[in-house]
């Protein structure tokens, strides 16, 4: 949980200082120090909050910080970033790079990136997470009806190939105007920023594949209760709006396929998470 919330902590610090009652507050942009999480007592509960409402859990389309805060533990990411902003694999066997052979430059305008899932990963209902789910998610991001918050990088992916159940090969290359929201032709597929821009949350094709992308924003999956998730927690109850509250309980299959990984190899320690809206803004330069 600490690793998943760390990016939110990095975001929250400058916001907290900025809303103080004087103009002299400053915030350091230095990387966080190494953090050693402590296991909580069995059955313990964590309450965390913010002052704005959570209207939905559509982490693909929403830019609201509250949505990201509430939903970040619901879906596993391809990779995470540690306290020093270094990427490490979450759902993948390794973060793609030229060193490990998962990134290959074909020529001056083409490159291939292989996303290799850990074998045995499962959705919260016990069904397998596959490369088809990753491909479906990217296709959905590139469908303008989905309303994805960002298409950066995805508009450089000319084609995709699924290899078995774990491998998705992204073929980056020139793409045409209109593809994935492009305002003009893209002459090159070389996209060095894919690590920061394309760390998407894989969505379940079996659930969302039957829902039109234009209807995702109003679907029960995002506005009431995601029935299938991949992160350490899943939704027990969700009350959106001005008195927003999200009750999260452990995903029984969150550790599936993670044996031998350095992180996320066990079920969540915390028995319940409660995200709720604060009744007032509290600011302090002491943060």
Short mmCIF file of C-alpha atoms in Angstrom, two decimals:
data_model
loop_
_atom_site.label_atom_id
_atom_site.label_comp_id
_atom_site.label_asym_id
_atom_site.label_seq_id
_atom_site.Cartn_x
_atom_site.Cartn_y
_atom_site.Cartn_z
CA UNK A 1 0.00 0.00 0.00
CA UNK A 2 2.84 2.39 0.87
CA UNK A 3 4.37 1.99 -2.58
CA UNK A 4 1.08 2.72 -4.31
CA UNK A 5 0.31 5.78 -2.18
CA UNK A 6 3.82 7.26 -2.46
CA UNK A 7 3.08 9.07 -5.77
CA UNK A 8 0.06 10.67 -4.11
CA UNK A 9 2.18 11.83 -1.19
CA UNK A 10 4.59 13.48 -3.63
CA UNK A 11 1.64 15.29 -5.22
CA UNK A 12 0.03 16.28 -1.94
CA UNK A 13 3.01 18.01 -0.35
CA UNK A 14 3.23 21.08 -2.62
CA UNK A 15 -0.56 21.42 -2.63
CA UNK A 16 -0.68 21.51 1.15
CA UNK A 17 2.02 24.16 1.35
CA UNK A 18 0.47 26.27 -1.38
CA UNK A 19 -2.82 26.64 0.49
CA UNK A 20 -1.15 27.96 3.65
CA UNK A 21 -1.96 31.41 5.05
CA UNK A 22 1.32 33.02 4.02
CA UNK A 23 3.18 33.36 0.76
CA UNK A 24 6.53 32.31 2.19
CA UNK A 25 5.98 28.54 2.32
CA UNK A 26 8.30 26.47 0.13
CA UNK A 27 8.35 22.80 -0.71
CA UNK A 28 11.31 20.60 -1.49
CA UNK A 29 11.26 18.61 -4.72
CA UNK A 30 13.92 16.23 -3.43
CA UNK A 31 13.05 12.51 -3.79
CA UNK A 32 11.52 10.83 -0.78
CA UNK A 33 13.83 8.82 1.43
CA UNK A 34 13.59 5.03 1.50
CA UNK A 35 10.41 4.00 3.30
CA UNK A 36 10.15 0.81 5.33
CA UNK A 37 6.45 -0.02 5.85
CA UNK A 38 5.30 -1.60 9.09
CA UNK A 39 2.72 -4.38 9.04
CA UNK A 40 -0.43 -3.37 10.89
CA UNK A 41 -2.24 -5.51 13.41
CA UNK A 42 -4.51 -8.03 11.72
CA UNK A 43 -7.89 -6.51 10.98
CA UNK A 44 -6.77 -2.89 11.35
CA UNK A 45 -8.39 -0.09 9.35
CA UNK A 46 -6.91 2.92 7.57
CA UNK A 47 -8.94 6.09 6.99
CA UNK A 48 -7.69 8.62 4.43
CA UNK A 49 -9.44 11.62 2.94
CA UNK A 50 -9.51 14.82 0.90
CA UNK A 51 -11.78 17.85 0.77
CA UNK A 52 -13.28 17.40 -2.73
CA UNK A 53 -15.93 14.86 -3.74
CA UNK A 54 -15.35 11.58 -5.56
CA UNK A 55 -17.94 11.41 -8.34
CA UNK A 56 -16.79 8.15 -9.90
CA UNK A 57 -13.90 5.68 -9.98
CA UNK A 58 -13.07 6.09 -13.68
CA UNK A 59 -9.31 6.23 -13.30
CA UNK A 60 -8.85 6.04 -17.09
CA UNK A 61 -10.74 9.25 -17.86
CA UNK A 62 -10.73 11.32 -14.69
CA UNK A 63 -8.08 13.92 -13.90
CA UNK A 64 -9.52 14.56 -10.42
CA UNK A 65 -6.97 13.96 -7.68
CA UNK A 66 -9.67 12.52 -5.44
CA UNK A 67 -10.54 9.83 -7.98
CA UNK A 68 -6.89 8.87 -8.29
CA UNK A 69 -6.49 8.79 -4.50
CA UNK A 70 -9.53 6.60 -3.94
CA UNK A 71 -9.00 4.26 -6.88
CA UNK A 72 -5.23 3.80 -7.03
CA UNK A 73 -5.41 0.61 -4.93
CA UNK A 74 -8.13 -0.98 -7.09
CA UNK A 75 -6.14 -1.74 -10.24
CA UNK A 76 -2.59 -2.93 -10.56
CA UNK A 77 -0.25 -0.89 -12.74
CA UNK A 78 2.33 -2.18 -15.19
CA UNK A 79 5.01 -0.63 -13.00
CA UNK A 80 5.19 1.61 -9.95
CA UNK A 81 7.67 4.30 -8.86
CA UNK A 82 9.55 4.10 -5.58
CA UNK A 83 10.34 6.94 -3.18
CA UNK A 84 13.23 8.00 -5.39
CA UNK A 85 11.12 7.99 -8.57
CA UNK A 86 12.77 4.87 -9.94
CA UNK A 87 10.33 2.51 -11.75
CA UNK A 88 9.94 -1.06 -10.59
CA UNK A 89 7.66 -3.78 -12.03
CA UNK A 90 4.20 -4.39 -10.61
CA UNK A 91 2.16 -6.55 -13.01
CA UNK A 92 5.06 -7.03 -15.44
CA UNK A 93 8.09 -9.28 -15.03
CA UNK A 94 10.34 -6.28 -15.71
CA UNK A 95 10.09 -2.62 -16.67
CA UNK A 96 10.86 -2.64 -20.44
CA UNK A 97 14.30 -1.34 -21.36
CA UNK A 98 16.97 -1.79 -24.00
CA UNK A 99 19.18 -3.48 -21.38
CA UNK A 100 16.72 -6.33 -20.77
CA UNK A 101 15.77 -6.64 -24.44
CA UNK A 102 12.14 -5.65 -24.00
CA UNK A 103 12.73 -2.41 -25.93
CA UNK A 104 14.20 -2.68 -29.42
CA UNK A 105 14.85 0.13 -31.88
CA UNK A 106 14.10 -1.24 -35.34
CA UNK A 107 15.21 1.83 -37.29
CA UNK A 108 15.10 5.64 -37.03
CA UNK A 109 11.28 5.74 -36.88
CA UNK A 110 10.27 2.36 -35.45
CA UNK A 111 10.70 0.66 -32.10
CA UNK A 112 9.12 -2.34 -30.36
CA UNK A 113 8.22 -2.53 -26.67
CA UNK A 114 7.24 -5.86 -25.12
CA UNK A 115 4.92 -5.79 -22.11
CA UNK A 116 5.33 -9.18 -20.38
CA UNK A 117 2.86 -9.97 -17.64
CA UNK A 118 3.83 -12.11 -14.70
CA UNK A 119 2.37 -15.56 -15.21
CA UNK A 120 -0.63 -16.45 -13.03
CA UNK A 121 -1.97 -12.96 -12.31
CA UNK A 122 -5.69 -12.98 -11.52
CA UNK A 123 -8.58 -10.57 -11.39
CA UNK A 124 -10.41 -10.35 -8.07
CA UNK A 125 -12.99 -12.90 -9.32
CA UNK A 126 -10.25 -15.46 -9.97
CA UNK A 127 -10.18 -15.16 -13.77
CA UNK A 128 -6.75 -14.71 -15.45
CA UNK A 129 -5.33 -11.31 -16.37
CA UNK A 130 -3.98 -11.64 -19.91
CA UNK A 131 -2.25 -9.75 -22.71
CA UNK A 132 -5.68 -9.46 -24.36
CA UNK A 133 -6.76 -7.27 -21.43
CA UNK A 134 -3.76 -5.00 -21.98
CA UNK A 135 -4.47 -4.73 -25.72
CA UNK A 136 -8.13 -4.00 -25.01
CA UNK A 137 -7.15 -1.22 -22.60
CA UNK A 138 -4.86 0.51 -25.11
CA UNK A 139 -7.50 0.25 -27.83
CA UNK A 140 -10.00 1.82 -25.43
CA UNK A 141 -7.62 4.65 -24.54
CA UNK A 142 -7.23 5.39 -28.26
CA UNK A 143 -11.00 5.41 -28.78
CA UNK A 144 -11.98 9.06 -28.32
CA UNK A 145 -15.43 7.97 -27.08
CA UNK A 146 -13.74 6.64 -23.93
CA UNK A 147 -12.61 10.14 -22.97
CA UNK A 148 -9.18 9.04 -21.75
CA UNK A 149 -7.36 11.70 -19.75
CA UNK A 150 -4.28 11.33 -21.95
CA UNK A 151 -3.42 9.63 -25.25
CA UNK A 152 0.23 10.67 -25.16
CA UNK A 153 2.44 7.87 -26.41
CA UNK A 154 -0.43 5.59 -27.37
CA UNK A 155 -0.81 7.66 -30.55
CA UNK A 156 2.68 6.44 -31.53
CA UNK A 157 1.68 2.76 -31.42
CA UNK A 158 0.97 1.76 -35.01
CA UNK A 159 0.06 -1.90 -34.34
CA UNK A 160 0.01 -4.45 -31.52
CA UNK A 161 0.61 -8.20 -31.38
CA UNK A 162 -0.55 -10.56 -28.63
CA UNK A 163 1.86 -13.44 -28.01
CA UNK A 164 0.35 -16.12 -25.81
CA UNK A 165 -1.37 -15.07 -22.60
CA UNK A 166 1.37 -12.87 -21.17
CA UNK A 167 3.07 -10.88 -23.96
CA UNK A 168 1.83 -7.78 -25.75
CA UNK A 169 4.23 -6.31 -28.31
CA UNK A 170 3.72 -2.63 -29.09
CA UNK A 171 5.00 -1.70 -32.54
CA UNK A 172 5.75 2.02 -32.41
CA UNK A 173 5.83 3.68 -35.83
CA UNK A 174 4.50 6.56 -37.94
CA UNK A 175 0.75 7.13 -37.56
CA UNK A 176 -1.79 9.24 -39.41
CA UNK A 177 -3.87 12.25 -38.43
CA UNK A 178 -7.01 11.24 -36.54
CA UNK A 179 -5.50 8.06 -35.12
CA UNK A 180 -5.76 8.03 -31.33
CA UNK A 181 -6.70 11.72 -31.31
CA UNK A 182 -3.76 12.92 -33.43
CA UNK A 183 -4.22 16.44 -34.77
CA UNK A 184 -1.63 15.84 -37.50
CA UNK A 185 0.39 13.02 -39.02
CA UNK A 186 3.04 11.60 -36.70
CA UNK A 187 6.20 10.88 -38.74
CA UNK A 188 8.04 8.78 -36.12
CA UNK A 189 7.20 6.12 -33.58
CA UNK A 190 10.27 6.66 -31.41
CA UNK A 191 8.83 7.60 -28.03
CA UNK A 192 11.36 7.65 -25.22
CA UNK A 193 8.84 8.90 -22.62
CA UNK A 194 6.68 5.77 -22.59
CA UNK A 195 7.79 4.90 -19.04
CA UNK A 196 6.22 8.07 -17.60
CA UNK A 197 3.35 8.53 -20.05
CA UNK A 198 2.07 5.00 -20.75
CA UNK A 199 1.82 3.31 -17.35
CA UNK A 200 -1.83 2.40 -17.81
CA UNK A 201 -4.16 0.50 -15.50
CA UNK A 202 -5.25 -2.66 -17.29
CA UNK A 203 -9.03 -3.02 -17.50
CA UNK A 204 -11.00 -6.30 -17.70
CA UNK A 205 -12.05 -7.00 -21.29
CA UNK A 206 -14.59 -9.59 -20.11
CA UNK A 207 -16.48 -6.87 -18.20
CA UNK A 208 -16.00 -3.64 -20.14
CA UNK A 209 -15.82 -5.19 -23.60
CA UNK A 210 -19.60 -5.38 -23.71
CA UNK A 211 -20.02 -1.69 -22.77
CA UNK A 212 -19.72 0.98 -25.45
CA UNK A 213 -16.72 3.27 -24.72
CA UNK A 214 -19.07 6.28 -24.79
CA UNK A 215 -21.00 4.67 -21.91
CA UNK A 216 -18.01 3.92 -19.68
CA UNK A 217 -18.36 7.20 -17.81
CA UNK A 218 -21.92 6.40 -16.71
CA UNK A 219 -21.59 2.63 -16.34
CA UNK A 220 -22.21 0.96 -13.00
CA UNK A 221 -18.65 -0.37 -13.14
CA UNK A 222 -17.24 3.11 -12.54
CA UNK A 223 -20.13 4.93 -10.82
CA UNK A 224 -21.36 2.26 -8.41
CA UNK A 225 -19.05 -0.69 -7.94
CA UNK A 226 -16.25 -2.19 -10.06
CA UNK A 227 -17.12 -5.88 -10.05
CA UNK A 228 -13.65 -7.06 -11.07
CA UNK A 229 -10.38 -5.38 -10.07
CA UNK A 230 -6.68 -6.31 -10.00
CA UNK A 231 -5.11 -4.24 -7.22
CA UNK A 232 -4.66 -5.13 -3.55
CA UNK A 233 -8.18 -3.93 -2.71
CA UNK A 234 -11.69 -4.07 -4.13
CA UNK A 235 -14.79 -2.00 -3.47
CA UNK A 236 -17.22 -3.06 -0.77
CA UNK A 237 -19.35 0.10 -0.88
CA UNK A 238 -19.15 3.37 -2.82
CA UNK A 239 -21.22 6.49 -2.12
CA UNK A 240 -20.30 9.18 -4.68
CA UNK A 241 -20.91 12.91 -4.51
CA UNK A 242 -20.64 15.65 -1.85
CA UNK A 243 -20.42 13.11 1.01
CA UNK A 244 -18.25 10.67 -0.91
CA UNK A 245 -17.16 7.51 0.82
CA UNK A 246 -15.36 4.48 -0.56
CA UNK A 247 -15.06 1.35 1.57
CA UNK A 248 -12.30 -0.97 0.34
CA UNK A 249 -11.55 -4.54 1.42
CA UNK A 250 -8.68 -6.88 0.45
CA UNK A 251 -8.71 -8.55 -2.95
CA UNK A 252 -8.34 -12.30 -2.20
CA UNK A 253 -6.45 -12.86 -5.46
CA UNK A 254 -4.11 -9.85 -5.32
CA UNK A 255 -1.01 -11.97 -4.59
CA UNK A 256 -1.70 -14.55 -7.32
CA UNK A 257 1.21 -14.88 -9.73
CA UNK A 258 3.52 -12.70 -7.65
CA UNK A 259 5.61 -15.38 -5.96
CA UNK A 260 9.28 -14.44 -5.96
CA UNK A 261 8.67 -10.76 -6.74
CA UNK A 262 10.34 -8.19 -4.44
CA UNK A 263 7.01 -6.50 -3.61
CA UNK A 264 3.24 -7.26 -3.46
CA UNK A 265 3.79 -10.97 -2.81
CA UNK A 266 1.28 -11.23 0.03
CA UNK A 267 -2.31 -10.29 0.74
CA UNK A 268 -2.82 -6.73 2.08
CA UNK A 269 -2.06 -6.31 5.78
CA UNK A 270 -4.75 -3.69 6.31
CA UNK A 271 -8.17 -5.26 6.75
CA UNK A 272 -10.15 -2.27 5.47
CA UNK A 273 -9.54 1.12 3.85
CA UNK A 274 -12.02 3.95 4.18
CA UNK A 275 -11.69 6.92 1.84
CA UNK A 276 -14.00 9.81 2.61
CA UNK A 277 -14.43 13.50 1.91
CA UNK A 278 -13.39 15.91 4.62
CA UNK A 279 -15.96 18.41 5.80
CA UNK A 280 -13.55 21.37 5.58
CA UNK A 281 -10.19 22.40 4.16
CA UNK A 282 -7.32 22.22 6.60
CA UNK A 283 -4.09 23.87 5.52
CA UNK A 284 -0.74 24.14 7.22
CA UNK A 285 2.72 25.37 6.28
CA UNK A 286 4.07 22.76 8.66
CA UNK A 287 3.75 20.02 6.06
#
